[in-house]
Amino acid sequence: MRFVRVGGVLGLVLGLALLIGLTVWSGAGLVRAAVAGVGIGIVLVVLVRAATASVAAVGWWVLFPPKERPPLATCLALRFVREGANALLPVGQVGGDLVGARLLTFRGVPGPLATASVVVDVLVLAVTQAVFALIGLLVLLALGVGAGVAWSIAGGLLVAVPALAGFWLVQRRSGRRALGWLLDRFRGDRARRLAVTIDRLFADLAALHASRARMAASTALHLLDWTIGVGEVWVAFAFMGHPVGLAEALVIESLMHAVRGAAFAIPGALGAQEGGLVVLCGLFGIPPDQAMALSLVKRVADLATGVPGLVLWQWMEARQLRVTPRSGAPRG
């Protein structure tokens, strides 16, 4: 855990240094003017971000078996918690998902099911993100620009395929067998209790994967939420006075997320997002200062949607601390 915390802080420092360096290189005054040019458009960008998070929450919610499904409002609230922790805290870009699973148990969802739902949701998110990036790559090739960048990204997507396949396999019987072999090396009550919990987790994972209808619905919703995010790029540049077409906005948004995904270990993909946007926007003649302004506007959306999520997280934790001593168990 200490190694993870130190790595997160180191990644945060390096990311901030790169962000500041890129801002200075692009011209701090020009970047400031470009951000100011967005004006009221920032509100629209935040609304688009809230819409993407809300659709993603529904994509998570539909994964649950109907009889065990938490209220939709719970998944909506916890989706913003997950987004806030992933974007704003030095926990990498998956720490918020673990927080979401924990908070779900506060609402009466069994721990194994809560964890399984988040694991499958992250898998669907990763797969649909790869599909979204592939669509952006194909559009980029169709536009006839940035061939070198396109092939570099294509190589990255090819590397992602075995990683996604491996993530899927560890959720299946092969993953359970590997953990079973490891647990067999230990003895005692604690190991037996852990084995029971893991059995329940893999039973829930199997049940979630078994429903093709729910998996298909979740996949469609997550593809929709990635697509809605194109509106952030389109709105920001329209208000900056440098409008782009939907095709260009799609390329920039989809491949930016591919860069963010590759930089998952860096909190908020600080620096990586900015560098990626400078390169991607440059393909369409958009100057670095406006690319940096787009990134900073996106950071504002991170704050506007993430901070309320972090406040909700702390409120839920405090409430649980008050409830548990009296009842001895979580209460929904």
CSV table of C-alpha atoms in Angstrom, one decimal:
chain,number,residue,atom,x,y,z
A,1,MET,CA,0.0,0.0,0.0
A,2,ARG,CA,2.8,2.4,0.8
A,3,PHE,CA,4.4,1.7,-2.6
A,4,VAL,CA,1.0,2.5,-4.3
A,5,ARG,CA,0.7,5.8,-2.3
A,6,VAL,CA,4.2,6.9,-3.0
A,7,GLY,CA,3.8,6.0,-6.7
A,8,GLY,CA,0.5,8.0,-6.8
A,9,VAL,CA,2.1,11.1,-5.3
A,10,LEU,CA,5.2,10.8,-7.6
A,11,GLY,CA,2.9,10.5,-10.6
A,12,LEU,CA,0.9,13.5,-9.4
A,13,VAL,CA,4.1,15.6,-9.1
A,14,LEU,CA,5.4,14.6,-12.5
A,15,GLY,CA,2.0,15.2,-14.1
A,16,LEU,CA,1.7,18.6,-12.6
A,17,ALA,CA,5.2,19.5,-13.7
A,18,LEU,CA,4.4,18.4,-17.3
A,19,LEU,CA,1.1,20.3,-17.2
A,20,ILE,CA,2.9,23.5,-16.1
A,21,GLY,CA,5.7,23.0,-18.6
A,22,LEU,CA,3.2,22.6,-21.5
A,23,THR,CA,1.3,25.7,-20.4
A,24,VAL,CA,4.4,27.8,-20.3
A,25,TRP,CA,5.6,26.4,-23.7
A,26,SER,CA,2.2,27.1,-25.3
A,27,GLY,CA,2.2,30.6,-23.9
A,28,ALA,CA,0.5,31.1,-20.5
A,29,GLY,CA,-1.1,34.4,-21.6
A,30,LEU,CA,-2.5,32.8,-24.8
A,31,VAL,CA,-3.9,29.8,-22.8
A,32,ARG,CA,-5.5,32.1,-20.3
A,33,ALA,CA,-7.1,34.2,-23.1
A,34,ALA,CA,-8.4,31.0,-24.8
A,35,VAL,CA,-9.9,29.7,-21.6
A,36,ALA,CA,-11.6,33.1,-21.0
A,37,GLY,CA,-12.9,32.9,-24.5
A,38,VAL,CA,-14.9,29.8,-23.6
A,39,GLY,CA,-16.9,31.9,-21.1
A,40,ILE,CA,-20.4,30.6,-20.4
A,41,GLY,CA,-19.5,27.6,-22.6
A,42,ILE,CA,-17.8,26.1,-19.6
A,43,VAL,CA,-21.2,25.6,-18.1
A,44,LEU,CA,-22.3,23.6,-21.1
A,45,VAL,CA,-19.1,21.5,-21.0
A,46,VAL,CA,-19.9,20.7,-17.3
A,47,LEU,CA,-23.5,19.8,-18.3
A,48,VAL,CA,-22.2,17.4,-21.0
A,49,ARG,CA,-19.8,15.8,-18.5
A,50,ALA,CA,-22.7,15.4,-16.0
A,51,ALA,CA,-24.7,13.7,-18.8
A,52,THR,CA,-21.9,11.3,-19.6
A,53,ALA,CA,-21.5,10.3,-16.0
A,54,SER,CA,-25.3,9.8,-15.6
A,55,VAL,CA,-25.5,7.6,-18.7
A,56,ALA,CA,-22.5,5.6,-17.4
A,57,ALA,CA,-24.3,5.2,-14.1
A,58,VAL,CA,-27.3,3.7,-15.9
A,59,GLY,CA,-24.8,1.4,-17.7
A,60,TRP,CA,-23.6,0.2,-14.3
A,61,TRP,CA,-27.1,-0.1,-12.9
A,62,VAL,CA,-28.4,-2.4,-15.6
A,63,LEU,CA,-25.7,-5.0,-14.9
A,64,PHE,CA,-27.4,-6.0,-11.7
A,65,PRO,CA,-30.0,-8.8,-11.6
A,66,PRO,CA,-33.4,-7.2,-11.3
A,67,LYS,CA,-34.1,-8.7,-7.8
A,68,GLU,CA,-30.8,-7.5,-6.4
A,69,ARG,CA,-30.6,-4.2,-8.3
A,70,PRO,CA,-30.0,-1.1,-6.0
A,71,PRO,CA,-32.0,2.1,-6.6
A,72,LEU,CA,-30.9,3.9,-9.7
A,73,ALA,CA,-30.4,7.0,-7.6
A,74,THR,CA,-27.7,5.1,-5.6
A,75,CYS,CA,-25.8,4.2,-8.8
A,76,LEU,CA,-26.1,7.8,-10.1
A,77,ALA,CA,-24.7,9.2,-6.9
A,78,LEU,CA,-21.9,6.7,-6.6
A,79,ARG,CA,-20.9,7.1,-10.2
A,80,PHE,CA,-20.0,10.8,-9.4
A,81,VAL,CA,-18.1,9.5,-6.4
A,82,ARG,CA,-16.1,7.2,-8.6
A,83,GLU,CA,-15.5,9.9,-11.2
A,84,GLY,CA,-14.4,12.4,-8.5
A,85,ALA,CA,-11.9,10.0,-6.8
A,86,ASN,CA,-10.5,8.8,-10.1
A,87,ALA,CA,-10.0,12.3,-11.5
A,88,LEU,CA,-9.0,14.3,-8.4
A,89,LEU,CA,-7.2,12.0,-5.9
A,90,PRO,CA,-3.7,10.5,-6.2
A,91,VAL,CA,-5.2,6.9,-6.3
A,92,GLY,CA,-4.6,6.2,-10.0
A,93,GLN,CA,-7.7,6.0,-12.2
A,94,VAL,CA,-9.2,2.9,-10.6
A,95,GLY,CA,-9.2,3.8,-6.9
A,96,GLY,CA,-12.6,5.5,-7.2
A,97,ASP,CA,-14.1,2.3,-8.5
A,98,LEU,CA,-13.0,0.5,-5.3
A,99,VAL,CA,-14.5,3.3,-3.3
A,100,GLY,CA,-17.8,2.9,-5.2
A,101,ALA,CA,-17.9,-0.8,-4.4
A,102,ARG,CA,-17.4,-0.1,-0.7
A,103,LEU,CA,-20.1,2.6,-0.6
A,104,LEU,CA,-22.5,0.3,-2.4
A,105,THR,CA,-22.4,-2.0,0.6
A,106,PHE,CA,-23.6,0.9,2.8
A,107,ARG,CA,-26.8,0.7,0.8
A,108,GLY,CA,-27.4,-2.9,1.6
A,109,VAL,CA,-25.7,-4.6,-1.5
A,110,PRO,CA,-23.6,-7.6,-0.4
A,111,GLY,CA,-19.9,-7.0,-0.7
A,112,PRO,CA,-19.2,-9.8,-3.3
A,113,LEU,CA,-22.0,-8.5,-5.5
A,114,ALA,CA,-20.9,-4.9,-5.1
A,115,THR,CA,-17.3,-5.8,-6.0
A,116,ALA,CA,-18.4,-8.0,-8.9
A,117,SER,CA,-20.6,-5.3,-10.4
A,118,VAL,CA,-17.8,-2.7,-10.3
A,119,VAL,CA,-15.3,-5.2,-11.8
A,120,VAL,CA,-17.6,-6.0,-14.7
A,121,ASP,CA,-18.6,-2.4,-15.2
A,122,VAL,CA,-14.9,-1.5,-15.4
A,123,LEU,CA,-14.4,-4.2,-18.0
A,124,VAL,CA,-17.3,-3.0,-20.1
A,125,LEU,CA,-16.0,0.6,-19.8
A,126,ALA,CA,-12.5,-0.5,-20.9
A,127,VAL,CA,-13.9,-2.5,-23.9
A,128,THR,CA,-16.2,0.3,-25.1
A,129,GLN,CA,-13.4,2.8,-24.6
A,130,ALA,CA,-11.2,0.7,-26.9
A,131,VAL,CA,-14.1,0.5,-29.5
A,132,PHE,CA,-14.5,4.2,-29.2
A,133,ALA,CA,-10.8,4.8,-29.8
A,134,LEU,CA,-10.9,2.4,-32.8
A,135,ILE,CA,-13.8,4.4,-34.3
A,136,GLY,CA,-11.8,7.6,-33.8
A,137,LEU,CA,-8.8,6.1,-35.4
A,138,LEU,CA,-10.9,5.0,-38.4
A,139,VAL,CA,-12.3,8.5,-38.7
A,140,LEU,CA,-8.8,10.0,-38.5
A,141,LEU,CA,-7.7,7.7,-41.3
A,142,ALA,CA,-10.8,8.6,-43.4
A,143,LEU,CA,-10.0,12.3,-42.9
A,144,GLY,CA,-6.5,11.7,-44.4
A,145,VAL,CA,-4.4,13.4,-41.7
A,146,GLY,CA,-1.9,12.3,-39.1
A,147,ALA,CA,-1.0,8.9,-40.6
A,148,GLY,CA,2.0,8.6,-38.4
A,149,VAL,CA,0.0,9.4,-35.3
A,150,ALA,CA,-2.7,7.0,-36.4
A,151,TRP,CA,-0.4,4.0,-36.8
A,152,SER,CA,1.2,4.8,-33.4
A,153,ILE,CA,-2.3,4.7,-31.8
A,154,ALA,CA,-3.1,1.6,-33.7
A,155,GLY,CA,-0.1,-0.1,-32.2
A,156,GLY,CA,-1.3,0.9,-28.7
A,157,LEU,CA,-4.7,-0.5,-29.4
A,158,LEU,CA,-3.2,-3.8,-30.4
A,159,VAL,CA,-1.3,-3.9,-27.1
A,160,ALA,CA,-4.5,-3.2,-25.3
A,161,VAL,CA,-6.3,-6.3,-26.7
A,162,PRO,CA,-4.4,-9.0,-24.8
A,163,ALA,CA,-4.7,-6.8,-21.6
A,164,LEU,CA,-8.5,-6.7,-22.0
A,165,ALA,CA,-8.6,-10.4,-22.7
A,166,GLY,CA,-6.6,-11.1,-19.6
A,167,PHE,CA,-8.9,-8.9,-17.5
A,168,TRP,CA,-11.8,-10.9,-18.8
A,169,LEU,CA,-10.1,-14.2,-18.2
A,170,VAL,CA,-9.3,-13.5,-14.5
A,171,GLN,CA,-13.1,-12.9,-14.0
A,172,ARG,CA,-13.8,-16.4,-15.2
A,173,ARG,CA,-13.0,-19.9,-13.9
A,174,SER,CA,-9.3,-19.6,-14.7
A,175,GLY,CA,-9.1,-16.7,-12.3
A,176,ARG,CA,-10.9,-18.6,-9.6
A,177,ARG,CA,-8.6,-21.6,-10.0
A,178,ALA,CA,-5.6,-19.4,-9.7
A,179,LEU,CA,-6.8,-17.8,-6.5
A,180,GLY,CA,-7.9,-21.2,-5.2
A,181,TRP,CA,-4.4,-22.5,-5.7
A,182,LEU,CA,-3.0,-19.5,-3.9
A,183,LEU,CA,-5.4,-19.9,-1.0
A,184,ASP,CA,-4.5,-23.6,-0.6
A,185,ARG,CA,-1.1,-22.4,0.5
A,186,PHE,CA,-2.7,-21.0,3.7
A,187,ARG,CA,-4.5,-22.5,6.6
A,188,GLY,CA,-6.8,-21.2,9.4
A,189,ASP,CA,-10.2,-19.6,9.9
A,190,ARG,CA,-9.2,-16.4,8.1
A,191,ALA,CA,-8.2,-18.3,5.0
A,192,ARG,CA,-11.4,-20.3,5.0
A,193,ARG,CA,-13.5,-17.1,5.4
A,194,LEU,CA,-11.6,-15.5,2.5
A,195,ALA,CA,-12.2,-18.6,0.4
A,196,VAL,CA,-15.9,-18.4,1.0
A,197,THR,CA,-16.0,-14.7,0.1
A,198,ILE,CA,-14.0,-15.3,-3.1
A,199,ASP,CA,-16.4,-18.1,-4.0
A,200,ARG,CA,-19.3,-15.7,-3.7
A,201,LEU,CA,-17.5,-13.1,-5.7
A,202,PHE,CA,-16.9,-15.4,-8.6
A,203,ALA,CA,-20.4,-16.8,-8.4
A,204,ASP,CA,-21.7,-13.2,-8.8
A,205,LEU,CA,-19.2,-12.5,-11.6
A,206,ALA,CA,-20.5,-15.6,-13.4
A,207,ALA,CA,-24.1,-14.5,-12.9
A,208,LEU,CA,-23.4,-11.0,-14.3
A,209,HIS,CA,-21.5,-12.3,-17.3
A,210,ALA,CA,-24.2,-14.9,-18.0
A,211,SER,CA,-26.9,-12.3,-18.8
A,212,ARG,CA,-26.2,-11.4,-22.4
A,213,ALA,CA,-29.1,-8.9,-22.4
A,214,ARG,CA,-27.8,-7.0,-19.4
A,215,MET,CA,-24.2,-7.0,-20.8
A,216,ALA,CA,-25.5,-5.8,-24.2
A,217,ALA,CA,-27.5,-3.0,-22.6
A,218,SER,CA,-24.5,-1.9,-20.5
A,219,THR,CA,-22.2,-2.0,-23.5
A,220,ALA,CA,-24.6,0.1,-25.6
A,221,LEU,CA,-25.0,2.7,-22.7
A,222,HIS,CA,-21.3,3.0,-22.2
A,223,LEU,CA,-20.7,3.5,-25.9
A,224,LEU,CA,-23.4,6.2,-25.7
A,225,ASP,CA,-21.7,7.9,-22.8
A,226,TRP,CA,-18.3,8.0,-24.6
A,227,THR,CA,-20.0,9.4,-27.7
A,228,ILE,CA,-21.8,12.1,-25.7
A,229,GLY,CA,-18.4,13.3,-24.5
A,230,VAL,CA,-17.7,14.5,-28.0
A,231,GLY,CA,-19.9,17.4,-27.1
A,232,GLU,CA,-17.2,18.7,-24.7
A,233,VAL,CA,-14.7,19.3,-27.5
A,234,TRP,CA,-17.3,20.6,-29.9
A,235,VAL,CA,-18.7,23.1,-27.4
A,236,ALA,CA,-15.4,24.3,-26.1
A,237,PHE,CA,-13.9,25.1,-29.5
A,238,ALA,CA,-17.1,26.7,-30.8
A,239,PHE,CA,-17.0,29.2,-27.9
A,240,MET,CA,-13.3,29.7,-28.4
A,241,GLY,CA,-14.0,30.9,-31.9
A,242,HIS,CA,-12.3,28.0,-33.5
A,243,PRO,CA,-15.2,25.6,-34.4
A,244,VAL,CA,-14.5,22.1,-35.4
A,245,GLY,CA,-16.7,19.5,-37.2
A,246,LEU,CA,-18.2,16.6,-35.4
A,247,ALA,CA,-15.7,14.2,-37.1
A,248,GLU,CA,-12.7,16.2,-35.8
A,249,ALA,CA,-14.3,16.5,-32.3
A,250,LEU,CA,-14.8,12.7,-32.3
A,251,VAL,CA,-11.2,12.0,-33.2
A,252,ILE,CA,-9.9,14.4,-30.5
A,253,GLU,CA,-12.2,13.1,-27.8
A,254,SER,CA,-11.8,9.4,-28.5
A,255,LEU,CA,-8.0,9.4,-28.9
A,256,MET,CA,-7.6,11.7,-25.9
A,257,HIS,CA,-9.3,9.0,-23.8
A,258,ALA,CA,-7.0,6.4,-25.4
A,259,VAL,CA,-4.0,8.5,-24.1
A,260,ARG,CA,-5.7,8.8,-20.7
A,261,GLY,CA,-6.2,5.1,-20.5
A,262,ALA,CA,-2.6,4.4,-21.3
A,263,ALA,CA,-1.6,6.8,-18.5
A,264,PHE,CA,-4.0,5.1,-16.0
A,265,ALA,CA,-1.3,5.1,-13.2
A,266,ILE,CA,-1.0,8.9,-13.2
A,267,PRO,CA,-3.7,10.6,-11.1
A,268,GLY,CA,-6.1,12.3,-13.4
A,269,ALA,CA,-3.7,11.6,-16.3
A,270,LEU,CA,-2.1,14.9,-15.5
A,271,GLY,CA,0.3,16.0,-18.2
A,272,ALA,CA,-0.6,13.0,-20.4
A,273,GLN,CA,-4.0,14.4,-21.3
A,274,GLU,CA,-2.5,17.8,-22.1
A,275,GLY,CA,0.3,16.4,-24.2
A,276,GLY,CA,-2.1,14.2,-26.1
A,277,LEU,CA,-4.4,17.0,-26.8
A,278,VAL,CA,-1.6,19.3,-28.1
A,279,VAL,CA,-0.7,16.5,-30.6
A,280,LEU,CA,-4.2,15.6,-31.6
A,281,CYS,CA,-5.4,19.2,-32.0
A,282,GLY,CA,-2.3,20.0,-34.0
A,283,LEU,CA,-3.4,17.5,-36.6
A,284,PHE,CA,-6.3,19.8,-37.4
A,285,GLY,CA,-4.4,23.1,-37.3
A,286,ILE,CA,-5.5,24.0,-33.8
A,287,PRO,CA,-2.7,25.8,-32.0
A,288,PRO,CA,-1.2,24.5,-28.7
A,289,ASP,CA,-2.7,27.3,-26.6
A,290,GLN,CA,-6.2,26.3,-27.6
A,291,ALA,CA,-5.5,22.7,-27.1
A,292,MET,CA,-4.2,23.5,-23.6
A,293,ALA,CA,-7.3,25.6,-23.0
A,294,LEU,CA,-9.5,22.7,-24.0
A,295,SER,CA,-7.7,20.5,-21.4
A,296,LEU,CA,-8.1,23.1,-18.7
A,297,VAL,CA,-11.8,23.4,-19.4
A,298,LYS,CA,-12.0,19.7,-19.1
A,299,ARG,CA,-10.2,20.0,-15.8
A,300,VAL,CA,-12.9,22.5,-14.7
A,301,ALA,CA,-15.5,19.8,-15.5
A,302,ASP,CA,-13.5,17.3,-13.5
A,303,LEU,CA,-13.8,19.6,-10.5
A,304,ALA,CA,-17.4,20.6,-11.0
A,305,THR,CA,-18.6,17.0,-11.2
A,306,GLY,CA,-16.0,15.4,-9.0
A,307,VAL,CA,-15.9,17.7,-5.9
A,308,PRO,CA,-19.6,17.0,-5.1
A,309,GLY,CA,-18.8,13.3,-5.5
A,310,LEU,CA,-16.0,13.5,-3.0
A,311,VAL,CA,-18.2,15.5,-0.5
A,312,LEU,CA,-20.9,12.8,-0.8
A,313,TRP,CA,-18.3,10.1,-0.2
A,314,GLN,CA,-17.2,11.7,3.0
A,315,TRP,CA,-20.8,12.3,4.1
A,316,MET,CA,-21.5,8.6,3.6
A,317,GLU,CA,-18.4,7.5,5.5
A,318,ALA,CA,-19.3,9.8,8.4
A,319,ARG,CA,-22.9,8.6,8.4
A,320,GLN,CA,-21.7,5.0,8.5
A,321,LEU,CA,-19.4,5.7,11.4
A,322,ARG,CA,-22.4,7.1,13.3
A,323,VAL,CA,-24.7,4.2,12.4
A,324,THR,CA,-22.4,1.2,12.9
A,325,PRO,CA,-21.7,1.6,16.6
A,326,ARG,CA,-25.4,1.6,17.4
A,327,SER,CA,-26.5,-1.2,15.1
A,328,GLY,CA,-23.3,-3.2,14.6
A,329,ALA,CA,-24.0,-3.5,10.9
A,330,PRO,CA,-24.4,-1.2,7.9
A,331,ARG,CA,-27.8,0.3,7.4
A,332,GLY,CA,-29.2,1.4,4.1
